[in-house]
Amino acid sequence: AGTMVTGGGVQQIFSMLSIANLGDCGSSNSKCTSLEALRDRDTGLRFFTDEDVKLRDVTIYFGLLDSVALLLFLSYGVWFRNFWIPREEKLHDASQVTPSDYCLRVRHLPRKLEGEGQHEKYPDLLKEHFEDLLKRRCGVNDDDNIINEVSLARDYGRAIATRIEQGSLLVQKTNLKARIQQEDNEAKKVKLQLKLETLNGAISKL
Protein backbone atom coordinates (compact mmCIF):
# COMPACT_ATOMS: atom_id res chain seq x y z
CA ALA A 1 0.00 0.00 0.00
CA GLY A 2 1.08 3.57 -0.57
CA THR A 3 0.10 7.07 -1.52
CA MET A 4 2.71 7.90 -4.17
CA VAL A 5 0.28 7.74 -7.10
CA THR A 6 -2.13 10.61 -7.61
CA GLY A 7 -4.82 11.25 -10.16
CA GLY A 8 -7.75 9.09 -11.04
CA GLY A 9 -9.25 6.62 -13.45
CA VAL A 10 -8.01 3.28 -14.67
CA GLN A 11 -4.42 4.50 -14.92
CA GLN A 12 -4.31 5.21 -11.21
CA ILE A 13 -5.71 1.76 -10.40
CA PHE A 14 -2.94 0.02 -12.32
CA SER A 15 -0.29 2.42 -11.00
CA MET A 16 -1.28 1.64 -7.43
CA LEU A 17 -0.29 -1.99 -8.05
CA SER A 18 3.29 -0.95 -8.86
CA ILE A 19 6.09 -1.00 -6.29
CA ALA A 20 6.63 2.66 -7.15
CA ASN A 21 3.46 3.38 -5.18
CA LEU A 22 4.87 1.96 -1.95
CA GLY A 23 5.43 4.36 0.90
CA ASP A 24 4.45 7.89 1.66
CA CYS A 25 6.34 11.10 0.96
CA GLY A 26 3.89 13.31 2.79
CA SER A 27 2.03 16.30 1.50
CA SER A 28 3.64 17.76 -1.63
CA ASN A 29 6.57 15.30 -1.23
CA SER A 30 7.73 17.11 1.91
CA LYS A 31 9.44 13.94 3.21
CA CYS A 32 11.24 13.19 -0.04
CA THR A 33 13.22 16.31 -0.78
CA SER A 34 16.07 14.40 -2.43
CA LEU A 35 16.59 11.27 -4.52
CA GLU A 36 18.23 9.56 -1.55
CA ALA A 37 15.24 10.32 0.68
CA LEU A 38 12.91 9.04 -2.04
CA ARG A 39 14.77 5.72 -2.12
CA ASP A 40 14.88 5.44 1.67
CA ARG A 41 11.21 6.16 2.31
CA ASP A 42 9.18 3.77 4.43
CA THR A 43 7.15 1.30 2.41
CA GLY A 44 4.47 0.69 5.00
CA LEU A 45 5.36 -3.02 4.89
CA ARG A 46 6.52 -5.02 7.90
CA PHE A 47 8.22 -8.40 7.58
CA PHE A 48 8.76 -10.13 10.95
CA THR A 49 9.46 -6.77 12.61
CA ASP A 50 7.59 -3.87 14.17
CA GLU A 51 9.39 -1.31 11.99
CA ASP A 52 8.50 -0.29 8.46
CA VAL A 53 10.82 -1.67 5.81
CA LYS A 54 12.69 0.80 3.63
CA LEU A 55 12.04 0.79 -0.09
CA ARG A 56 15.76 0.29 -0.82
CA ASP A 57 15.73 -2.93 1.22
CA VAL A 58 12.76 -4.56 -0.54
CA THR A 59 13.64 -3.59 -4.12
CA ILE A 60 15.88 -6.63 -4.62
CA TYR A 61 13.14 -8.98 -3.43
CA PHE A 62 10.60 -7.51 -5.80
CA GLY A 63 13.15 -7.90 -8.58
CA LEU A 64 13.62 -11.57 -7.68
CA LEU A 65 9.85 -12.07 -7.67
CA ASP A 66 9.68 -10.52 -11.15
CA SER A 67 12.39 -12.93 -12.33
CA VAL A 68 10.56 -15.92 -10.87
CA ALA A 69 7.30 -14.80 -12.51
CA LEU A 70 9.11 -14.43 -15.85
CA LEU A 71 10.65 -17.91 -15.55
CA LEU A 72 7.26 -19.39 -14.70
CA PHE A 73 5.72 -17.70 -17.72
CA LEU A 74 8.48 -18.93 -20.05
CA SER A 75 8.24 -22.44 -18.58
CA TYR A 76 4.51 -22.43 -19.20
CA GLY A 77 5.09 -21.35 -22.80
CA VAL A 78 7.58 -24.19 -23.36
CA TRP A 79 5.21 -26.71 -21.75
CA PHE A 80 2.27 -25.42 -23.78
CA ARG A 81 4.23 -25.59 -27.06
CA ASN A 82 5.92 -28.97 -26.54
CA PHE A 83 3.32 -30.88 -24.54
CA TRP A 84 -0.17 -29.39 -24.63
CA ILE A 85 -0.40 -28.62 -28.35
CA PRO A 86 0.99 -32.02 -29.52
CA ARG A 87 -1.36 -33.82 -27.12
CA GLU A 88 -4.37 -31.88 -28.36
CA GLU A 89 -3.36 -32.56 -31.97
CA LYS A 90 -3.31 -36.29 -31.28
CA LEU A 91 -6.66 -36.20 -29.50
CA HIS A 92 -8.22 -34.18 -32.32
CA ASP A 93 -6.77 -36.49 -34.96
CA ALA A 94 -8.09 -39.55 -33.09
CA SER A 95 -11.59 -38.10 -32.83
CA GLN A 96 -11.85 -37.02 -36.49
CA VAL A 97 -12.13 -39.33 -39.49
CA THR A 98 -10.51 -37.89 -42.62
CA PRO A 99 -9.36 -39.33 -45.98
CA SER A 100 -5.78 -39.36 -44.65
CA ASP A 101 -6.80 -42.10 -42.19
CA TYR A 102 -7.30 -44.42 -45.17
CA CYS A 103 -4.31 -43.36 -47.22
CA LEU A 104 -0.71 -44.49 -47.32
CA ARG A 105 2.16 -42.52 -48.81
CA VAL A 106 5.15 -44.50 -50.02
CA ARG A 107 8.38 -42.83 -51.09
CA HIS A 108 11.63 -43.96 -52.74
CA LEU A 109 9.98 -46.40 -55.12
CA PRO A 110 12.01 -47.54 -58.15
CA ARG A 111 11.82 -45.02 -60.98
CA LYS A 112 11.40 -47.73 -63.57
CA LEU A 113 10.49 -51.40 -63.40
CA GLU A 114 12.70 -53.77 -65.32
CA GLY A 115 11.21 -56.40 -67.57
CA GLU A 116 9.11 -56.27 -70.67
CA GLY A 117 5.76 -54.59 -70.08
CA GLN A 118 6.36 -54.29 -66.34
CA HIS A 119 6.67 -50.52 -66.13
CA GLU A 120 3.35 -49.96 -67.90
CA LYS A 121 1.66 -52.04 -65.21
CA TYR A 122 3.34 -50.18 -62.34
CA PRO A 123 0.08 -49.20 -60.50
CA ASP A 124 -1.40 -52.70 -60.80
CA LEU A 125 1.79 -54.43 -59.69
CA LEU A 126 2.16 -52.06 -56.75
CA LYS A 127 -1.42 -52.71 -55.73
CA GLU A 128 -0.89 -56.47 -55.90
CA HIS A 129 2.25 -56.12 -53.79
CA PHE A 130 0.43 -54.23 -51.03
CA GLU A 131 -2.51 -56.63 -51.09
CA ASP A 132 -0.12 -59.56 -50.75
CA LEU A 133 1.52 -57.90 -47.73
CA LEU A 134 -1.85 -57.30 -46.09
CA LYS A 135 -2.88 -60.92 -46.58
CA ARG A 136 0.39 -62.51 -45.47
CA ARG A 137 1.45 -60.24 -42.62
CA CYS A 138 -1.77 -58.60 -41.42
CA GLY A 139 -4.20 -61.47 -41.87
CA VAL A 140 -6.56 -59.54 -44.14
CA ASN A 141 -8.75 -62.05 -46.02
CA ASP A 142 -11.13 -59.71 -47.81
CA ASP A 143 -10.50 -60.12 -51.53
CA ASP A 144 -12.73 -57.23 -52.60
CA ASN A 145 -11.18 -53.77 -52.69
CA ILE A 146 -8.55 -54.25 -50.01
CA ILE A 147 -6.82 -51.33 -51.72
CA ASN A 148 -9.25 -49.10 -53.56
CA GLU A 149 -6.78 -47.10 -55.66
CA VAL A 150 -3.07 -46.60 -56.31
CA SER A 151 -1.97 -43.18 -57.62
CA LEU A 152 1.58 -42.57 -58.80
CA ALA A 153 3.08 -39.10 -58.52
CA ARG A 154 6.03 -38.93 -60.89
CA ASP A 155 8.90 -36.54 -60.32
CA TYR A 156 9.99 -36.05 -63.94
CA GLY A 157 13.41 -34.90 -62.80
CA ARG A 158 11.98 -32.22 -60.50
CA ALA A 159 10.26 -30.59 -63.49
CA ILE A 160 6.99 -30.07 -61.61
CA ALA A 161 8.69 -28.79 -58.47
CA THR A 162 10.84 -26.45 -60.60
CA ARG A 163 7.77 -25.06 -62.36
CA ILE A 164 6.05 -24.42 -59.03
CA GLU A 165 9.12 -22.66 -57.68
CA GLN A 166 9.46 -20.66 -60.89
CA GLY A 167 5.83 -19.58 -60.69
CA SER A 168 6.29 -18.37 -57.13
CA LEU A 169 9.33 -16.31 -58.14
CA LEU A 170 7.47 -14.81 -61.11
CA VAL A 171 4.67 -13.68 -58.79
CA GLN A 172 7.27 -12.02 -56.55
CA LYS A 173 8.80 -10.37 -59.62
CA THR A 174 5.44 -8.94 -60.71
CA ASN A 175 4.77 -7.55 -57.24
CA LEU A 176 8.27 -6.07 -57.06
CA LYS A 177 7.83 -4.30 -60.41
CA ALA A 178 4.58 -2.79 -59.20
CA ARG A 179 6.31 -1.52 -56.04
CA ILE A 180 9.09 0.04 -58.11
CA GLN A 181 6.59 1.92 -60.26
CA GLN A 182 4.76 3.26 -57.22
CA GLU A 183 7.87 4.18 -55.22
CA ASP A 184 8.77 7.89 -55.19
CA ASN A 185 11.85 7.65 -52.97
CA GLU A 186 14.89 7.20 -55.22
CA ALA A 187 16.99 5.42 -52.55
CA LYS A 188 14.26 2.86 -51.91
CA LYS A 189 13.72 2.46 -55.64
CA VAL A 190 17.42 1.58 -56.11
CA LYS A 191 17.16 -1.08 -53.38
CA LEU A 192 14.09 -2.54 -55.06
CA GLN A 193 15.91 -2.59 -58.40
CA LEU A 194 18.75 -4.58 -56.81
CA LYS A 195 16.22 -7.05 -55.38
CA LEU A 196 14.66 -7.36 -58.85
CA GLU A 197 18.06 -8.17 -60.40
CA THR A 198 18.67 -10.83 -57.72
CA LEU A 199 15.23 -12.29 -58.41
CA ASN A 200 15.88 -12.38 -62.15
CA GLY A 201 19.13 -14.24 -61.48
CA ALA A 202 17.31 -16.82 -59.37
CA ILE A 203 14.67 -17.31 -62.09
CA SER A 204 17.30 -17.75 -64.80
CA LYS A 205 18.98 -20.54 -62.80
CA LEU A 206 15.83 -22.67 -62.75
Backbone as a ProteinNet text record, in pm:
[ID]
protein_1_A
[PRIMARY]
AGTMVTGGGVQQIFSMLSIANLGDCGSSNSKCTSLEALRDRDTGLRFFTDEDVKLRDVTIYFGLLDSVALLLFLSYGVWFRNFWIPREEKLHDASQVTPSDYCLRVRHLPRKLEGEGQHEKYPDLLKEHFEDLLKRRCGVNDDDNIINEVSLARDYGRAIATRIEQGSLLVQKTNLKARIQQEDNEAKKVKLQLKLETLNGAISKL
[TERTIARY]
83.7	0	86.7	32.1	107.7	23.6	81.8	10.2	91	183.4	270.6	199.5	97.1	27.9	-89.2	-100.1	-212.9	-287.9	-402	-481.6	-605.9	-654.2	-775.2	-789.9	-896.2	-925.1	-853.1	-859.7	-800.8	-649.5	-587.5	-442.2	-395.6	-469.2	-431.4	-445.3	-549.3	-571.4	-452.7	-407.5	-293.8	-164.4	-150.8	-29.5	-17.7	-130.4	-127.8	-77.3	-79.4	-29.5	121.6	184.7	329.3	403.8	528.2	609.4	646.4	634.1	663.1	561.9	448.3	345.6	368.3	464.5	487.4	539.2	491.3	543.3	462.5	513.8	445	549.6	539.8	634	571.8	453	389.1	324.4	269.3	203.1	304	277.3	364.5	507.7	524.8	656.8	750	693.4	773.1	875.5	849.9	943.6	1049.1	1031.7	1124	1182.4	1264.9	1322	1442.4	1491.6	1606.8	1586.4	1668	1659	1690.3	1785.4	1822.8	1706.3	1639.6	1524.1	1410.1	1395.5	1291	1315.4	1442.4	1477.4	1465.6	1487.6	1488	1353.1	1249.6	1120.6	1064.9	983.2	918.1	814.1	809.8	715.1	579.1	571.2	446.9	432.3	536.9	535.8	619.4	577.7	652.3	668	792.4	822.3	893.6	820.5	876.5	943.5	891.3	945.6	837.2	857.2	759.3	789.9	899.6	939.3	909.1	875.4	850.5	979.4	967.1	1082.5	1107	1232.7	1269.4	1254.5	1221.3	1204.1	1332.5	1448.6	1575.7	1598.2	1548.9	1572.8	1484.7	1368.1	1276	1284.4	1356.7	1363.7	1420.2	1526.2	1588.5	1492.7	1408	1313.8	1202.9	1158.7	1060.2	1119.7	1248.2	1315.1	1324.6	1355.9	1361.9	1224.9	1120.8	985	948.4	990.9	968.2	1038.7	1162.9	1238.9	1172.9	1124.6	1056.4	929.3	853.7	730.5	761.8	871.7	910.8	950.2	1026.1	1065.4	944.3	848.9	726.3	648.8	642.9	571.9	640.9	773.5	847.8	835.2	838.1	823.8	686.5	585.8	450.8	443.5	508.7	508.7	575.6	688.7	758.2	671.5	608.8	521.4	401.1	343.8	226.6	263	381.3	423	462.4	534.3	591.8	509	411.2	331.5	182.7	126.8	-17.4	-63.5	2.4	-40.1	-25.5	90.7	98.9	-6.2	-34.7	-135.7	-273.4	-307.5	-437.5	-447.4	-336.4	-335.9	-366.5	-305.8	-330.5	-474.8	-527.8	-665.7	-762.8	-734.8	-821.7	-814.5	-693.4	-677.2	-747.7	-743.9	-808.7	-960.9	-1014	-1159.3	-1220.4	-1135.7	-1185	-1145.1	-1238.8	-1213.1	-1198.2	-1080.4	-1050.8	-996	-990.9	-935.7	-793	-715.9	-577.5	-570.1	-678.9	-679.6	-683.5	-719	-729.9	-628.7	-529.6	-430.7	-291.8	-208.8	-70.6	20.1	121.3	216.1	346.7	392.5	515.4	615.2	734.4	838.2	950.9	1041.9	1163.4	1132.4	1026.2	997.7	1091.2	1115.5	1200.9	1143.1	1229.2	1182.2	1124.9	1184.3	1139.9	1149.7	1048.5	1048.7	1114.1	1203.1	1270.4	1178.3	1201.9	1121.2	1023.1	998	911.1	766.9	714.9	576	551	654.6	636.1	607.5	681.1	667.4	528.2	468.3	335.3	229.2	260	165.5	203.8	283.2	333.7	222.6	113.1	8	-52.8	-78.2	-140	-45.8	82.1	178.7	200.1	199.9	215.9	95.9	-21.2	-142.5	-139.8	-98.5	-89.2	12.9	122.2	225.2	170.4	99.5	43	-64.4	-146.2	-251.2	-189.5	-79.6	-11.6	45	100.5	152.5	40.5	-72.9	-185.3	-237.1	-237.7	-288.2	-189.9	-60	38.8	78.3	93.3	145.2	38.6	-73.1	-176.6	-301	-305.8	-419.7	-547.6	-536.9	-656.3	-699.1	-825.3	-875.1	-978	-1013.1	-1112.9	-1051.1	-1105.9	-1050.1	-1104.5	-1209.8	-1273.4	-1226.4	-1157.5	-1118.4	-1041.9	-943.3	-855.3	-786.2	-738.4	-682.1	-767.8	-828.9	-924.6	-855.3	-742.3	-678	-530.6	-449.6	-307.1	-280	-228.7	-196.7	-46.7	14.4	157.7	183.4	265.8	307.9	451.2	470.2	603	677.8	807.8	890.4	928.7	954.4	999.2	1123	1216.8	1340.6	1321.2	1230.6	1197.5	1137.1	1083.5	1026.2	905.6	819.2	698.9	736.2	826.9	868.7	937.5	1015.4	1083.5	983.8	879.8	776.5	702.2	673.6	604.6	691.5	819.8	912.2	927.2	933.3	946.4	822.9	706.3	582.5	579.2	625.5	629.3	722.9	838.3	933	878.8	804.8	746.7	640.8	565.6	466.7	538.8	648.8	727.5	783.6	824.8	879.8	774.5	653.3	544.1	512.5	505.3	476.9	589	712.6	827.3	826.8	791.5	783.3	677.3	564.2	457.7	503.7	579.5	630.8	729.1	812	909.4	839.1	732.6	659.3	590	548	475.5	568.4	694.8	787.3	839.7	829.3	877.2	1016.8	1053.7	1184.5	1291.3	1388.1	1489.4	1578	1612.9	1698.9	1628.7	1501.9	1426.4	1406.9	1391	1371.9	1497.9	1615.5	1741.9	1751.7	1713.4	1716	1621.4	1505	1408.6	1460.5	1531.9	1591.1	1694.4	1775	1874.6	1806.7	1696.9	1621.7	1566	1520.3	1466.4	1573.9	1694.7	1805.6	1840.3	1840.6	1866.9	1760	1635.1	1523.4	1532.9	1571.9	1588.2	1698.1	1806.8	1912.7	1867.4	1783.9	1730.6	1637.9	1558.5	1466.8	1545.9	1651.9	1729.7	1802.9	1827.5	1898.2	1806.7	1676.6	1583.2	1568.4
-118.3	0	122.6	232.9	356.5	470.3	587.7	707.2	786.4	719.6	790.2	827.3	751	773.8	867.1	968.3	1061	1059.5	1122.1	1125.3	1042	988.6	908.7	822.9	746.9	662.5	529.8	461.4	328	332.7	438.9	450.2	450.3	517.6	521.2	383.5	309.2	176.4	85.2	86.3	2.4	53.2	185.8	242.3	207.5	196.5	163.8	22.9	-63.1	-199.4	-207.3	-97.6	-95.4	-72	-122.2	-99.8	47.4	122.2	266.1	338.8	275.8	338.2	313.6	227.7	195.6	316.7	330.7	436.2	563.7	660.5	789.1	899.7	997.8	1110.3	1234.2	1218.7	1331.3	1425.6	1531	1630.1	1704.7	1707.4	1776.4	1725.1	1594.2	1529.9	1595.8	1641.2	1710.8	1620.4	1486.5	1393.8	1342.2	1371.5	1318.9	1436.8	1510.9	1630.8	1601.5	1476.1	1439.5	1298	1261.3	1127.1	1020.7	1049.4	955.6	934.8	1043.6	1032.4	957.2	975.1	904.1	753.8	714.8	572.1	511.7	594.5	544	561.7	594.5	615.7	484.1	495.2	376.8	323.9	191.4	129.9	103.7	105.1	68.7	-81.3	-156.3	-301.9	-343.4	-449.8	-501.7	-652.9	-697.5	-839.9	-886.2	-955.8	-1012.6	-905.8	-785.2	-677	-574.2	-490.7	-386.6	-257	-252.6	-131	-143.9	-30	-28.9	-58	-132.1	-167.4	-55.6	-22.6	80.4	26.9	118.3	79.4	20.4	78.3	29.5	-117.5	-157.4	-293.4	-397.5	-357.5	-456	-460.1	-364.7	-359.5	-488.5	-541.5	-663.3	-781.9	-786.1	-898.1	-889.2	-766.9	-750.8	-785.7	-751.9	-790.5	-941.1	-1010.7	-1156.6	-1216.7	-1158.4	-1207.1	-1187.4	-1074.9	-1052.2	-1157.8	-1191.2	-1292.9	-1429.2	-1463.8	-1592.1	-1596.3	-1485.1	-1479.9	-1495.2	-1431.5	-1443.3	-1586.6	-1652.1	-1791.2	-1883.2	-1858.8	-1939.3	-1921.1	-1796.6	-1769.8	-1837.6	-1828.5	-1892.8	-2044.8	-2099.1	-2244	-2290	-2209.7	-2243.5	-2241.7	-2141.3	-2135.3	-2256.6	-2300.1	-2419.2	-2543.3	-2556	-2670.9	-2670.5	-2552.8	-2541.9	-2579.3	-2533.6	-2559.3	-2704.9	-2763.7	-2896.6	-3011.5	-2981.3	-3087.9	-3072.7	-2956.3	-2939.3	-2943.7	-2865.8	-2861.8	-2997.3	-3069.1	-3202.3	-3299.6	-3292.3	-3381.9	-3352.5	-3224.2	-3188	-3225.4	-3214.8	-3255.6	-3405	-3484.7	-3629	-3662	-3595.7	-3619.8	-3578.5	-3465.1	-3418	-3512.4	-3557.3	-3649.1	-3782	-3828.4	-3955	-3944.9	-3825.8	-3809.6	-3775.1	-3740.2	-3701.5	-3806.1	-3838.7	-3933.4	-3853.5	-3862.5	-3789.4	-3886.5	-3844.9	-3932.7	-3979.8	-3897.5	-3936.2	-4059.9	-4090.4	-4210	-4338.1	-4324.4	-4442	-4437.8	-4351.6	-4335.5	-4371.4	-4414.4	-4448.8	-4386	-4314.6	-4251.7	-4328.2	-4371.4	-4449.9	-4373.7	-4354.6	-4283	-4378.5	-4324.7	-4395.7	-4525.9	-4524.6	-4639.6	-4636.9	-4751.5	-4753.8	-4663.8	-4590.5	-4501.8	-4580.5	-4694.5	-4772.6	-4921	-4995.5	-5140.1	-5209.5	-5302.3	-5377.4	-5489	-5531.6	-5640.3	-5587.9	-5668.1	-5627.3	-5607.2	-5490	-5459.4	-5436.6	-5443.8	-5429.4	-5283.4	-5191.2	-5051.6	-4996	-5042.1	-4995.5	-5043.4	-5149.7	-5203.8	-5165.1	-5059.4	-5018.1	-5006.5	-4932.6	-4920.1	-5054.6	-5141.1	-5270.1	-5359.7	-5359.2	-5442.9	-5392.8	-5261.7	-5206.1	-5240.6	-5235.3	-5271.1	-5417.6	-5504.9	-5647.5	-5671.7	-5596.2	-5611.7	-5575.7	-5463.9	-5422.5	-5520.3	-5567.7	-5663.1	-5792	-5834.3	-5955.6	-5937.7	-5819.2	-5790.3	-5792.7	-5734.2	-5730.4	-5869.9	-5954.9	-6091.5	-6175.6	-6164.9	-6251	-6204.8	-6075	-6024	-5966.9	-5922.3	-5860	-5945.9	-6057.3	-6146.7	-6096.7	-6005.1	-5954.1	-6056	-6101.4	-6205.3	-6154.4	-6026.6	-5970.7	-5952.8	-6019.5	-6012.3	-5895.2	-5830.7	-5722.7	-5586.5	-5515.4	-5377.1	-5360.2	-5447.8	-5424.9	-5289.6	-5264.1	-5133.1	-5076.6	-4965	-4909.8	-4848.9	-4780.1	-4709.9	-4687.5	-4693.2	-4660.2	-4545.8	-4434.4	-4318.4	-4293.2	-4282.6	-4257.5	-4110.1	-4048.7	-3910	-3913.1	-3883.1	-3892.9	-3760.7	-3771.8	-3653.8	-3584.3	-3657.8	-3605.2	-3516.7	-3564.5	-3490	-3353.1	-3346.1	-3221.6	-3116.4	-3157.3	-3059.4	-2989.6	-3066	-3006.6	-2913.8	-2961.3	-2879.1	-2751.2	-2762.3	-2645.4	-2545.1	-2595.4	-2506.3	-2433.5	-2504.7	-2442.1	-2332.9	-2363.9	-2265.7	-2145.6	-2172.5	-2065.5	-1975.7	-2036.5	-1957.8	-1867.3	-1918.4	-1837	-1717.4	-1740.2	-1630.9	-1528.3	-1573.6	-1481.2	-1392.3	-1448.4	-1368	-1261	-1299.7	-1202.5	-1094	-1133.3	-1037.3	-936.3	-983.9	-894.4	-794.4	-843	-754.6	-652.9	-697.3	-607.4	-497.4	-530.8	-429.7	-325.4	-372	-278.8	-184.2	-236.4	-152	-48.2	-88.5	4.2	118.8	87.6	191.6	289.3	241.6	326.4	400	359.7	418.3	553.2	655.7	789.4	816.3	746	765.3	695.8	774.3	719.6	615.9	637.4	542.2	407.2	410.4	286.2	218.9	302.3	246.2	171.6	225.2	158.3	22.7	18.3	-107.8	-210.2	-163.3	-253.7	-304.2	-217.5	-259.5	-369.2	-356.3	-458.5	-590.7	-583.5	-705.1	-769.1	-684.7	-736.3	-808.3	-752.3	-817.4	-951.6	-956.6	-1082.6	-1185.2	-1138.5	-1229.1	-1281.7	-1195.1	-1237.9	-1343.9	-1325.2	-1424.2	-1558.8	-1556.9	-1682.5	-1752	-1673	-1731.1	-1793.1	-1724.4	-1775.4	-1905.1	-1931.5	-2054.2	-2175.8	-2153.8	-2267.5	-2334.3
0	0	0	-54.2	-57.2	-108.5	-107.5	-151.9	-253.6	-324.2	-416.6	-546.2	-583	-709.8	-686.3	-769.3	-761.3	-893.3	-894.8	-1016.3	-1000.4	-1109.4	-1103.8	-1226.7	-1229.7	-1345.2	-1341.3	-1455.1	-1466.8	-1451.2	-1501.1	-1492.1	-1347.2	-1260.8	-1120.7	-1057	-1097.5	-1040.1	-1069.8	-1195	-1231.6	-1169.3	-1158.6	-1099.6	-952.5	-885.4	-743.1	-716.5	-820.8	-805.4	-823.3	-862.8	-885.7	-755	-748.6	-628.6	-615	-723.4	-715.4	-627.9	-601.2	-517.9	-369	-335.9	-194.9	-118.2	3.1	90.3	83.8	154.7	165.6	178.5	91	95.7	159	213.9	279	180.8	233.8	150.1	64.2	-65.8	-162.7	-156.2	-128.4	-122.7	-21.3	89.7	191.2	257.3	257.6	320.6	223.3	98.1	-4.2	-81.4	-15.7	-77.6	-165.4	-160.2	-242.8	-296.3	-394	-451.7	-346.8	-260.6	-155.1	-58.8	-22.2	67.9	1.8	-130.7	-203.5	-201.2	-213	-212.2	-72.8	29	166.7	236.6	165	230.5	284.1	385.9	443.1	346.3	334	241.1	303.8	435.2	500.3	517	476.7	489	609.7	674.8	790.1	775.4	770.6	758	884.5	972.4	1095.3	1182.7	1180	1261.4	1285.4	1386	1416.6	1343	1269.5	1199.1	1050.1	990	846.1	769.8	664.4	581.2	480.3	459.3	363.2	220.7	130.5	-9.2	-66.8	-31.4	-81.9	-44.3	73	122	53.1	5.2	-54.1	-205.9	-265.1	-411.9	-470.5	-408.8	-461.9	-456.9	-354.3	-342.5	-447.2	-474.2	-579.9	-716.4	-733.7	-858.1	-873.7	-763.8	-767.7	-798.1	-739.7	-767.3	-914.4	-971.7	-1114.7	-1198.5	-1159.6	-1233.3	-1224	-1104.1	-1086.8	-1170.4	-1171.1	-1250.7	-1399.4	-1444	-1585.2	-1619.6	-1531.5	-1555.5	-1558.6	-1470	-1470.2	-1600.1	-1646.6	-1772.4	-1890.2	-1896.8	-2005.3	-1997.2	-1875.9	-1858.4	-1905.8	-1874.5	-1919.6	-2072.4	-2134	-2280.2	-2342.4	-2285.1	-2335.8	-2317.9	-2200.2	-2175.2	-2269.7	-2290.4	-2377.6	-2520.7	-2567	-2705.9	-2727.9	-2632.6	-2654.4	-2596.8	-2512.4	-2453.6	-2484.8	-2451.4	-2463.2	-2609.4	-2695.3	-2835.3	-2903.9	-2890.5	-2952	-2898.6	-2768.6	-2712.4	-2769.9	-2781.3	-2836.5	-2984	-3055.8	-3196.6	-3210.3	-3123.2	-3128.5	-3092.3	-2989.7	-2950.1	-3060	-3123.3	-3231.9	-3350.8	-3383.3	-3496.2	-3469.8	-3342.5	-3308.7	-3313.2	-3288.1	-3283	-3419	-3517.1	-3649.2	-3752.9	-3839.3	-3948.7	-4077.8	-4138.7	-4262.1	-4365.9	-4493.9	-4597.6	-4567.6	-4495.6	-4465.4	-4376.8	-4303.3	-4219	-4302.3	-4430	-4516.8	-4630.8	-4616.7	-4722.4	-4671.5	-4763.4	-4732.2	-4836.8	-4789.8	-4880.7	-4876.8	-4991.9	-5002	-5088	-5035.5	-5109.1	-5148.6	-5231.9	-5273.7	-5348.1	-5426.7	-5512.3	-5632.9	-5694.6	-5814.7	-5924.3	-5991.9	-6097.9	-6215.6	-6242	-6356.6	-6324.1	-6362	-6340.3	-6459	-6427.1	-6532.4	-6582.3	-6700.4	-6756.8	-6859.9	-6957.5	-7067.4	-7018.7	-7042.5	-7007.7	-6859.9	-6777.2	-6633.8	-6594.2	-6654.6	-6613.2	-6643.9	-6754.5	-6790.5	-6690.6	-6619.2	-6521.1	-6378	-6365.6	-6233.6	-6128.7	-6153	-6049.9	-6011	-6110.4	-6080.4	-6001.5	-6040.7	-5969.3	-5826.2	-5808.9	-5675	-5587.4	-5646.8	-5572.6	-5531.3	-5622.3	-5589.9	-5478.8	-5482.1	-5379.2	-5241	-5231.7	-5103	-5055.6	-5146.9	-5109.2	-5057.5	-5119.8	-5075.1	-4934	-4907.5	-4773.5	-4669.7	-4702.9	-4609.2	-4578.1	-4679.2	-4658	-4578	-4611.2	-4547.2	-4407.2	-4389.2	-4262.2	-4168.7	-4226.4	-4142.1	-4128.3	-4200.4	-4186.8	-4249.2	-4345.8	-4413.9	-4518.6	-4511	-4602	-4700.7	-4690.4	-4780.7	-4918.2	-5018.3	-5153.2	-5233.9	-5184.4	-5260.2	-5209.2	-5296.9	-5269.4	-5137.4	-5116.8	-5001.4	-5016.9	-5137.7	-5172.2	-5285.4	-5259.5	-5355.7	-5477.1	-5454.8	-5565.7	-5536.6	-5640.3	-5631.4	-5729.1	-5677.7	-5761.7	-5755.4	-5872.1	-5880.4	-5909	-5829.9	-5852.2	-5902.6	-6028.4	-6088.8	-6075.2	-6055.8	-6031.9	-6161.9	-6264.9	-6393.6	-6378.1	-6297.1	-6279.7	-6216.8	-6120.8	-6049.9	-6141.3	-6255.8	-6349.4	-6287.7	-6221.9	-6161.4	-6047.2	-5960.3	-5847.5	-5895.4	-6004.3	-6059.5	-6114.2	-6181.3	-6235.5	-6123.4	-6016.7	-5903.4	-5841.7	-5824.6	-5767.9	-5860.3	-5990.5	-6088.6	-6087	-6075.4	-6069.5	-5948.9	-5834.3	-5712.7	-5729.6	-5792	-5813.8	-5912.8	-6013.6	-6110.9	-6045.6	-5952.7	-5878.6	-5797	-5730.5	-5654.8	-5747	-5866.1	-5962.3	-6004.9	-6030.8	-6070.6	-5960.7	-5837.5	-5724	-5703.3	-5724	-5706.1	-5812.2	-5935.5	-6041.4	-6009.7	-5955.7	-5919.6	-5808.4	-5712.2	-5603.5	-5656.3	-5753.8	-5810.6	-5882.4	-5954	-6026.1	-5931.9	-5816	-5722.1	-5625.1	-5618.7	-5522.3	-5571.7	-5485	-5519.3	-5464.2	-5358.7	-5297.2	-5382.4	-5431.7	-5522.1	-5454.4	-5326.2	-5255	-5240.5	-5204.3	-5190.8	-5326.4	-5430	-5563.9	-5610	-5575.3	-5611.3	-5541.1	-5412.7	-5338.2	-5400.5	-5442.9	-5505.8	-5640.7	-5713.1	-5840.5	-5818.6	-5712.6	-5680.5	-5646.2	-5569.7	-5538.1	-5664.3	-5758.9	-5884.5	-5965.2	-5967.5	-6039.6	-5975.8	-5842.6	-5772.5	-5804.6	-5810.9	-5840.9	-5984.1	-6076.2	-6214.9	-6225.9	-6147.7	-6147.6	-6096	-5991.2	-5937.2	-6034.8	-6110	-6208.9	-6323.6	-6365.7	-6479.8	-6447.3	-6318.5	-6280.4	-6279.7	-6280.3	-6274.7	-6410.6
[MASK]
++++++++++++++++++++++++++++++++++++++++++++++++++++++++++++++++++++++++++++++++++++++++++++++++++++++++++++++++++++++++++++++++++++++++++++++++++++++++++++++++++++++++++++++++++++++++++++++++++++++++++++++

